[in-house]
mmCIF file of C-alpha atoms in Angstrom:
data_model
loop_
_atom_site.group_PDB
_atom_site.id
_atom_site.type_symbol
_atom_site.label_atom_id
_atom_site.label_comp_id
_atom_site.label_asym_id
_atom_site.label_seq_id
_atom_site.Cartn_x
_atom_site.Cartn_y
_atom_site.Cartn_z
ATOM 1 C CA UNK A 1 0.000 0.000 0.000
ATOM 2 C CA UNK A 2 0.807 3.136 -0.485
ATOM 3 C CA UNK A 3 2.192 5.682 2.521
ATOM 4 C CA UNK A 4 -1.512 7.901 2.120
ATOM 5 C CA UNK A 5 -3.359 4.562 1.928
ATOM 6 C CA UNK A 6 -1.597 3.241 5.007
ATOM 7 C CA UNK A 7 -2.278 5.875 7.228
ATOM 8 C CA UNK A 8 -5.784 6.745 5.986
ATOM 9 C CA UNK A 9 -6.188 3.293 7.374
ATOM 10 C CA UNK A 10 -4.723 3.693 10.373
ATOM 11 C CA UNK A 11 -6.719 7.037 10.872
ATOM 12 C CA UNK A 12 -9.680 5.604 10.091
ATOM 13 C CA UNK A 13 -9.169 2.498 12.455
ATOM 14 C CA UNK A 14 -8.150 5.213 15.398
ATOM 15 C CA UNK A 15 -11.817 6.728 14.497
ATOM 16 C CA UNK A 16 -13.724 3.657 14.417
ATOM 17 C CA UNK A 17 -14.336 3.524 10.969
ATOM 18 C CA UNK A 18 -13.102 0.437 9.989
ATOM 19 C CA UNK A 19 -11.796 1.359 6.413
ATOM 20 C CA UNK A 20 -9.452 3.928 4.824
ATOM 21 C CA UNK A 21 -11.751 3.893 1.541
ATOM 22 C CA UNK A 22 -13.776 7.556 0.297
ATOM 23 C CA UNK A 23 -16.940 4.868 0.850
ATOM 24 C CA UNK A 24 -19.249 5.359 3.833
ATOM 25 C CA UNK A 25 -19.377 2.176 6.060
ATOM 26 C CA UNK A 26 -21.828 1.990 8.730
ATOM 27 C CA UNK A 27 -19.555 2.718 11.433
ATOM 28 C CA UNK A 28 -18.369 6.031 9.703
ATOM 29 C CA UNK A 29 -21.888 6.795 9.194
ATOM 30 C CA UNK A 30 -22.759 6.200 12.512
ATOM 31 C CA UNK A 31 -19.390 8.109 13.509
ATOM 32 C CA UNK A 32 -20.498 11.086 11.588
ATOM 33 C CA UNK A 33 -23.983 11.369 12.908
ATOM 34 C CA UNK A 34 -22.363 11.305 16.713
ATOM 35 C CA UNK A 35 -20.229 14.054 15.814
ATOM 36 C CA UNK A 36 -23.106 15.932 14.061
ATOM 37 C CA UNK A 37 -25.072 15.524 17.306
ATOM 38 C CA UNK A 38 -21.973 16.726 19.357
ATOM 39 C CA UNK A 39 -22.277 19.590 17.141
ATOM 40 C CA UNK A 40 -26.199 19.851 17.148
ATOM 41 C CA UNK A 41 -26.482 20.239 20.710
ATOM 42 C CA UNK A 42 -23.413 22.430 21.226
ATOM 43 C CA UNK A 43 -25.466 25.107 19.413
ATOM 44 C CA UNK A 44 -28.617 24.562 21.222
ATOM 45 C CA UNK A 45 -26.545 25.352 24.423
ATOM 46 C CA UNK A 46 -25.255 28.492 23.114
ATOM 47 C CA UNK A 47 -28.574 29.624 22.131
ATOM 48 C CA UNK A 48 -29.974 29.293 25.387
ATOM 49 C CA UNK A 49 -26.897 30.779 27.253
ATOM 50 C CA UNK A 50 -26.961 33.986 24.762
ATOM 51 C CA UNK A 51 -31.003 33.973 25.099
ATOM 52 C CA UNK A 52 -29.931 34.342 29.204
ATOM 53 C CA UNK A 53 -27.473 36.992 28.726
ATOM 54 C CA UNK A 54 -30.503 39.025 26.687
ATOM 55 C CA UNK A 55 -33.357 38.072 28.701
ATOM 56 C CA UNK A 56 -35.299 37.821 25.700
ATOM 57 C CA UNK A 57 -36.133 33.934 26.370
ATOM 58 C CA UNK A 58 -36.067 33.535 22.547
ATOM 59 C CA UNK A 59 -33.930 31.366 20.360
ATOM 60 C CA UNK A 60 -31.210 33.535 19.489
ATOM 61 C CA UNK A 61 -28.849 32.634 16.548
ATOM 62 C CA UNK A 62 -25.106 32.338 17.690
ATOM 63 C CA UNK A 63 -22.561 34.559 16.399
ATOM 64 C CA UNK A 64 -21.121 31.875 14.409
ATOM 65 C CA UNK A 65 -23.325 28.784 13.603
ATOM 66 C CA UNK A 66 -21.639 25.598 13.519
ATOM 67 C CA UNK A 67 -22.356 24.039 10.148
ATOM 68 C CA UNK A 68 -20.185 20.260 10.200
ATOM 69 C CA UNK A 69 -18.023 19.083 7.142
ATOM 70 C CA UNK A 70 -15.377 16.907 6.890
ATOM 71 C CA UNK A 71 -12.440 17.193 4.787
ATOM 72 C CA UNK A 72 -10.558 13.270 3.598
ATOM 73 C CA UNK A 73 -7.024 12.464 3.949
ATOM 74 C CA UNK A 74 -6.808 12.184 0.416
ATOM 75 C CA UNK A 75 -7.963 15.319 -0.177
ATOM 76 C CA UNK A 76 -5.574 16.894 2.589
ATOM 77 C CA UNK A 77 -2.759 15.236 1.053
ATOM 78 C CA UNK A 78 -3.699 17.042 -2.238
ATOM 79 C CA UNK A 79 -4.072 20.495 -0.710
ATOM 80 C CA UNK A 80 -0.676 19.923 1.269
ATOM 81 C CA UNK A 81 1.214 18.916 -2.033
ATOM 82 C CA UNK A 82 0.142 21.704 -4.496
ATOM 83 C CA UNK A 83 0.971 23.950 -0.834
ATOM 84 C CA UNK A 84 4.030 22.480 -0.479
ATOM 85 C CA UNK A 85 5.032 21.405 3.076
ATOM 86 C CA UNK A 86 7.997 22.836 4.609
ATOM 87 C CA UNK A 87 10.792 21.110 7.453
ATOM 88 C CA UNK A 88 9.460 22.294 10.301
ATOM 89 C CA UNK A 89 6.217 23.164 9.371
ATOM 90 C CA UNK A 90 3.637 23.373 12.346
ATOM 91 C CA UNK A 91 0.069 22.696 11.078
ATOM 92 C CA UNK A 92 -2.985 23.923 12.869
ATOM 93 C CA UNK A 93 -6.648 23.022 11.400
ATOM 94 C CA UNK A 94 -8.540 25.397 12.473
ATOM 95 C CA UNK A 95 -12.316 23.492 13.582
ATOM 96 C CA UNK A 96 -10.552 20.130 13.584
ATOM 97 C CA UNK A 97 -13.768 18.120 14.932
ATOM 98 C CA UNK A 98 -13.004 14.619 15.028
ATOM 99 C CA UNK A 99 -9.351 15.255 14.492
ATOM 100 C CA UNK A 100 -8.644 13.079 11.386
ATOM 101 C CA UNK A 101 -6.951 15.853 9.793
ATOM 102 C CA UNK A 102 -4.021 16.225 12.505
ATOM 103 C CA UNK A 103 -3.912 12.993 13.026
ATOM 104 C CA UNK A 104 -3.076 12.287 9.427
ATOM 105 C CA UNK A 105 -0.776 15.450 8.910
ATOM 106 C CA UNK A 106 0.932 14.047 11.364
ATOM 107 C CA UNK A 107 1.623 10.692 9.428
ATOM 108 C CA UNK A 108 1.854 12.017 6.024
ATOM 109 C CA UNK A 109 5.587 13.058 5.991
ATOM 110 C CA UNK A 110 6.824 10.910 8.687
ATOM 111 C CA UNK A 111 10.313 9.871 6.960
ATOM 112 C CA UNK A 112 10.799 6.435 6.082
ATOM 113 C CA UNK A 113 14.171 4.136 5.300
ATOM 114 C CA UNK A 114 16.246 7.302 7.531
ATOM 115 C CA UNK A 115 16.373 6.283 11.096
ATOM 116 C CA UNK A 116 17.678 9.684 11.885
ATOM 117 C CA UNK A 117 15.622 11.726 9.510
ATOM 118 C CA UNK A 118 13.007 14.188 10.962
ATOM 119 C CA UNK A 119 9.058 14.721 10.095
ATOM 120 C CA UNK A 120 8.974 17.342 7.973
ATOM 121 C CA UNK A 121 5.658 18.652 10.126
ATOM 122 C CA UNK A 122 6.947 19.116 13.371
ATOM 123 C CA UNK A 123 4.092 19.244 15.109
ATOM 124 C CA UNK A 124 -0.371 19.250 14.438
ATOM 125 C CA UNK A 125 -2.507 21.223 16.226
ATOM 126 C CA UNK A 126 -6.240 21.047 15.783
ATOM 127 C CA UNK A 127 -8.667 23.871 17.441
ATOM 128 C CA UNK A 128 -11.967 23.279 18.344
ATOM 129 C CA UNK A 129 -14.535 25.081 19.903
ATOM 130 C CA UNK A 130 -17.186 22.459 21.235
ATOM 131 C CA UNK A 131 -15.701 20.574 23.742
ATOM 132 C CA UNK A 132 -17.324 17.036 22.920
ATOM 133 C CA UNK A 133 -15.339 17.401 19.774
ATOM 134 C CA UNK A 134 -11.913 17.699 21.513
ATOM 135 C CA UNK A 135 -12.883 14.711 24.304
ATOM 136 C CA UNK A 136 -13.243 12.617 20.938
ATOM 137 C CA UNK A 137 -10.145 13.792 19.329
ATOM 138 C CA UNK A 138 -8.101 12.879 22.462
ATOM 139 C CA UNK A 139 -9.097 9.694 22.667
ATOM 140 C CA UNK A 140 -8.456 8.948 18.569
ATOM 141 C CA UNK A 141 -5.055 10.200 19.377
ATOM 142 C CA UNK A 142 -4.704 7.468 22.078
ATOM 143 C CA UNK A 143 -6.273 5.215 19.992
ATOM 144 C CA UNK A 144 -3.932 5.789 17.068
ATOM 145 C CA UNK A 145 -0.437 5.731 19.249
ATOM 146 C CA UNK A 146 -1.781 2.124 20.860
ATOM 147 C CA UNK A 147 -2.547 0.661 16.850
ATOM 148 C CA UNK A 148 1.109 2.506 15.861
ATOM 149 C CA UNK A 149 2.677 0.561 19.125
ATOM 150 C CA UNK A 150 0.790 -2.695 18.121
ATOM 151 C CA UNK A 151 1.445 -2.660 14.481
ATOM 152 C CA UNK A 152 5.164 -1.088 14.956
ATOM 153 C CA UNK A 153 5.689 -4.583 17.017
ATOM 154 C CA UNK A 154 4.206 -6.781 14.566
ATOM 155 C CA UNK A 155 6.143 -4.861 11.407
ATOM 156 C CA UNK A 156 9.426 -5.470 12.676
ATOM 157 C CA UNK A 157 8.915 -8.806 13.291
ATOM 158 C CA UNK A 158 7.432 -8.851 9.518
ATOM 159 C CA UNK A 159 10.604 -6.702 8.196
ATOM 160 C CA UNK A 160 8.006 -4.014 7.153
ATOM 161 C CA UNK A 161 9.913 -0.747 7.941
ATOM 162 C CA UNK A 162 7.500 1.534 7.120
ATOM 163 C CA UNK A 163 4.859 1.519 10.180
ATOM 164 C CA UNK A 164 7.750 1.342 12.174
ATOM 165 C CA UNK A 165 8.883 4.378 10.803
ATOM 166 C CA UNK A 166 5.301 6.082 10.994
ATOM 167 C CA UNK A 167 5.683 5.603 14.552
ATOM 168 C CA UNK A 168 9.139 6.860 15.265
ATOM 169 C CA UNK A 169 9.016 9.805 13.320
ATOM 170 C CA UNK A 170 5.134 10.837 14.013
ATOM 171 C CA UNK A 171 4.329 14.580 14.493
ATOM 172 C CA UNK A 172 3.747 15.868 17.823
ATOM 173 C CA UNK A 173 -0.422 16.135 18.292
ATOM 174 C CA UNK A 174 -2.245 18.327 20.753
ATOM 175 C CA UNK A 175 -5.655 19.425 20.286
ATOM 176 C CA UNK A 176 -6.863 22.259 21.829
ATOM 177 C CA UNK A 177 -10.730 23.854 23.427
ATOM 178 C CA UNK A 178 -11.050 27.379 22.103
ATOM 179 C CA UNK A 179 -12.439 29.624 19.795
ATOM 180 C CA UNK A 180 -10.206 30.589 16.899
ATOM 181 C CA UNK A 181 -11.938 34.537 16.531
ATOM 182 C CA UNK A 182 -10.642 35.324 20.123
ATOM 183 C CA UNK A 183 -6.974 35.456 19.141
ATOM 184 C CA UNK A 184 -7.347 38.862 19.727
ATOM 185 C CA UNK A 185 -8.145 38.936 23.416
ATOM 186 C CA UNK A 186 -7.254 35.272 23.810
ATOM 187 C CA UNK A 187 -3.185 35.133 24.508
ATOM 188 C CA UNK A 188 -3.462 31.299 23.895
ATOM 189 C CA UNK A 189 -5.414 31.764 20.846
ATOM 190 C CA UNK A 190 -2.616 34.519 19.942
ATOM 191 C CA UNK A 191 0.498 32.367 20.899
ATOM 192 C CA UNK A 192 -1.016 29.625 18.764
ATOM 193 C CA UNK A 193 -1.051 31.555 15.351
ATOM 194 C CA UNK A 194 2.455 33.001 15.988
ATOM 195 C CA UNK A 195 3.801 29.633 15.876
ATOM 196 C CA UNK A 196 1.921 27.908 13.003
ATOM 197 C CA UNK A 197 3.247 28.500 9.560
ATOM 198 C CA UNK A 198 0.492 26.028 7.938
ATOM 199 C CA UNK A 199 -2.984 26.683 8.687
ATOM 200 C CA UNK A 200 -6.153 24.728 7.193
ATOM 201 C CA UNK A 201 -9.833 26.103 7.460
ATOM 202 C CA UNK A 202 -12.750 24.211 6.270
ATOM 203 C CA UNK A 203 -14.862 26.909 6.592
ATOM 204 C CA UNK A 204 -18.498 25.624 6.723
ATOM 205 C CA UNK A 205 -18.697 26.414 9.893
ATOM 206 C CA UNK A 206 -19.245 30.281 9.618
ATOM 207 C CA UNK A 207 -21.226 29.682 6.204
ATOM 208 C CA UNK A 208 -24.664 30.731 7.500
ATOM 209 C CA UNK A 209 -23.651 33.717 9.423
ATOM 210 C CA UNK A 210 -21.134 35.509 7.583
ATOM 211 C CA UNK A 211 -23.885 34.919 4.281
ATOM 212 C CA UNK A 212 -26.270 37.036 6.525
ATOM 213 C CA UNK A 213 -23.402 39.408 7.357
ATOM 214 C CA UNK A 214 -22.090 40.069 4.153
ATOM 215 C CA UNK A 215 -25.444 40.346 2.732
ATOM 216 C CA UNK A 216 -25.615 43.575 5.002
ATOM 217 C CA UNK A 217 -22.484 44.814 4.356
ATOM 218 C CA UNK A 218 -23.053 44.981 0.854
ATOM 219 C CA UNK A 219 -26.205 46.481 1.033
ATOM 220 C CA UNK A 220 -25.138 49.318 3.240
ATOM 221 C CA UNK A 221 -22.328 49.867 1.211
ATOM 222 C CA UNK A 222 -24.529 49.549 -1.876
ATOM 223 C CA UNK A 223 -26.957 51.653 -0.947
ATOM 224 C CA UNK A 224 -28.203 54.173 -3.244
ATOM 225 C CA UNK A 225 -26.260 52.950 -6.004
ATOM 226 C CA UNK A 226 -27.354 50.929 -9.198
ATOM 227 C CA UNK A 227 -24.787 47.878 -7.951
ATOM 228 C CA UNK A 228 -26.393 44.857 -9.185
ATOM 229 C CA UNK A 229 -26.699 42.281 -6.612
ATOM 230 C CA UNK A 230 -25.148 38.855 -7.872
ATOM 231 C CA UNK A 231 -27.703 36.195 -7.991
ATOM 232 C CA UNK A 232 -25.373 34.027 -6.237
ATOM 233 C CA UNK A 233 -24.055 35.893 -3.779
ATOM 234 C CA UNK A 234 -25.080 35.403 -0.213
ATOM 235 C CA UNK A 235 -25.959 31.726 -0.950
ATOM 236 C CA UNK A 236 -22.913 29.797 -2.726
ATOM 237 C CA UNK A 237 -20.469 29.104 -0.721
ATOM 238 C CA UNK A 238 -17.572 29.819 -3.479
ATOM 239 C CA UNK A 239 -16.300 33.436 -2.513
ATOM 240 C CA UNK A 240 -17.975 33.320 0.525
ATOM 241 C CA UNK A 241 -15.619 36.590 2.730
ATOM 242 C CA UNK A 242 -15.180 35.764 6.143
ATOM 243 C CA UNK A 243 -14.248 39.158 7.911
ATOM 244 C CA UNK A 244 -13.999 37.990 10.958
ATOM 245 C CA UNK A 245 -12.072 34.913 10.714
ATOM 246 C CA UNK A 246 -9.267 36.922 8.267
ATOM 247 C CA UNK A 247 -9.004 40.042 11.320
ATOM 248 C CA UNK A 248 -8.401 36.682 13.890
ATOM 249 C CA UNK A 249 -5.169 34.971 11.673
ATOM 250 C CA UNK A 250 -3.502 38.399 10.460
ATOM 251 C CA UNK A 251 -2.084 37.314 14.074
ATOM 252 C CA UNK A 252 -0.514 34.119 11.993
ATOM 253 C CA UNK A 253 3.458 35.131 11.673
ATOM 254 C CA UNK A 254 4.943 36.469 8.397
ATOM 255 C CA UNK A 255 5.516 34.142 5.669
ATOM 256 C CA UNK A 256 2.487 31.892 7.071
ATOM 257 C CA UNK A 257 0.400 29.654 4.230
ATOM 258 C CA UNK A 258 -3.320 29.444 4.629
ATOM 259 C CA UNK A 259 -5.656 27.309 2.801
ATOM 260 C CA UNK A 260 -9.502 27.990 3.382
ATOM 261 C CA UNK A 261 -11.774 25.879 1.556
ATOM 262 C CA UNK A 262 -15.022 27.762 0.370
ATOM 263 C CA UNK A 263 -13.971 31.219 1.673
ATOM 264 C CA UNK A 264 -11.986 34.365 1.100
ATOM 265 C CA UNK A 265 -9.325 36.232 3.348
ATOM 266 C CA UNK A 266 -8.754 39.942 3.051
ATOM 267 C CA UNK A 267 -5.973 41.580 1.399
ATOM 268 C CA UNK A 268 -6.321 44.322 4.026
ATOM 269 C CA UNK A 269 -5.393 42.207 6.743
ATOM 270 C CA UNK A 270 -2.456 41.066 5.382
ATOM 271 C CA UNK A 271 -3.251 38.053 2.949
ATOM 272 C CA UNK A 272 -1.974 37.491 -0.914
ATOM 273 C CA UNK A 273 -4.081 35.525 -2.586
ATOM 274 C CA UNK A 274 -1.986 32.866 -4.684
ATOM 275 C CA UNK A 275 -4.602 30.521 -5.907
ATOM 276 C CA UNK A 276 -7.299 28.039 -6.327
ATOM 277 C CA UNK A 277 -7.499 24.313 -6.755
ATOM 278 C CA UNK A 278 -10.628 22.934 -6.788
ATOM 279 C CA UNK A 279 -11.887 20.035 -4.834
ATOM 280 C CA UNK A 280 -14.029 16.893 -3.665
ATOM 281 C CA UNK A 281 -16.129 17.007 -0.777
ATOM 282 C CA UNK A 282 -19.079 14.918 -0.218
ATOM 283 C CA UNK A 283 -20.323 17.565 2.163
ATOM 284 C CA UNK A 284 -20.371 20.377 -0.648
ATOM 285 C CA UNK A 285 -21.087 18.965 -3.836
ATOM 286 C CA UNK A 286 -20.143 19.366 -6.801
ATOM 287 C CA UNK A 287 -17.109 20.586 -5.289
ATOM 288 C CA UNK A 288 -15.563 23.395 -3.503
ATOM 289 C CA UNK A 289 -12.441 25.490 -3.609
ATOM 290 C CA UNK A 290 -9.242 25.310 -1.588
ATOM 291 C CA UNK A 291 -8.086 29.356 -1.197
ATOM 292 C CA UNK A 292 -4.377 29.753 -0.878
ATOM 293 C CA UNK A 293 -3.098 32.509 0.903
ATOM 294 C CA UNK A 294 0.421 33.922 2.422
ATOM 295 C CA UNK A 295 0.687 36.186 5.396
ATOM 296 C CA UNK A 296 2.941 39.568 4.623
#
């Protein structure tokens, strides 16, 4: 097998999926629809805590509603190539939910045949802001190290170098409760962009709300002109700006890569645009688009 389809399988074992194949099984069906739930009832809690703050006993929309999508390792491992993954990288996924995506970063450029060689991604990070989410993650992590210890055993005894490798030269893996838009009040938050020089965003999440934001902002700033209204905008997710999210990583240090899939940066806060590359996701079909950005 190949290095991405071994550790898509081991990711997927360390998730309880059963299978490192782009087809749904049962369990990763089932999977999903727990972490959907997770989600669900995340966002029904901070309705009723905002609805408390404003004594208006009504359910409030949250700031940012939580809209679930999952990215594959395959179609990480794609982004990550035409990116072009640096030694010493440190890779943060920014809404990492179930955490397959930093637990595979961390496996993708483990060395192999070099028992002194480095990974070339020193360390994953995943940031999530509903704590159910981040319980799970942990306990994949655990989950993957015991099937790397297991198989790492078994593989040397085999002469198969490779998972043995995997599991010397893994990325270090934390995950991390918090909300990415605080970086500006949050130090943690803060400290965490200043050391990540690859960032992934599978932005979905803020899809609802920033539609009803932008919608406003460009009819205030429309206003009285004869600005046509695209009959797209506001709905597709391809474009979609997400003002809030770009003022939060201009704290990302220069020279930082960002990839946000179905969303825009602004230039203002310090992004260059230097591409597209369109994409595969169940989740938004037909496709969607990978944004690639650098930090001035």
């Amino acid at each position: 097998p190949s290095r991405l389809g071994r550790v898509s399988t081991l990711v997927s074992s360390a998730l309880g999926d059963g299978t490192g194949n782009s087809v749904a099984t049962s369990t990763s069906t089932d999977r999903y629809t727990r972490v959907r739930s997770a989600v669900a009832e995340f966002g029904r809690h901070e309705v009723l805590s905002e609805s408390g703050a404003h004594g208006n006993g009504g359910g409030r929309t949250p700031p940012n509603e939580l809209v679930y999508g999952e990215l594959s390792l395959p179609v990480l491992a794609t982004i990550l190539d035409a990116v072009g993954v640096q030694e010493g990288d440190v890779f943060l996924d920014i809404g990492s939910g179930d955490g397959a995506l930093v637990l595979g970063a961390s496996l993708l450029y483990a060395q192999s045949n070099c028992r002194d060689c480095k990974n070339v991604i020193k360390k994953a990070v995943g940031v999530e802001i509903v704590p159910g989410l981040v319980d799970r993650s942990t306990r994949h992590a655990q989950t993957l190290d015991g099937l790397l210890d297991e198989m790492a055993i078994a593989s040397s005894e085999a002469a198969d170098g490779v998972i043995t490798e995997l599991r010397n030269h893994q990325s270090e893996v934390e995950f991390l409760l918090g909300d990415i838009h605080s970086a500006g009040s949050d130090e943690r938050m803060s400290s965490l962009l200043a050391d990540t020089t690859l960032a992934v965003c599978f932005a979905t999440t803020w899809s609802a709300g920033n539609a009803k934001k932008d919608h406003a902002e460009e009819s205030k700033q429309t206003k009285g002109t004869a600005t046509q209204r695209s009959p797209t905008s506001g709905t597709s997710l391809q474009g979609r700006k997400l003002p809030k999210l770009s003022r939060a990583l201009s704290k990302l240090g220069q020279g930082a890569r960002v990839v946000i899939i179905d969303g825009r940066l602004n230039e203002s806060d310090g992004f260059d645009w230097q591409g597209d590359l369109r994409i595969t996701c169940p989740d938004t079909a037909p496709y969607s688009v990978a944004s690639l950005y650098h930090k001035r």
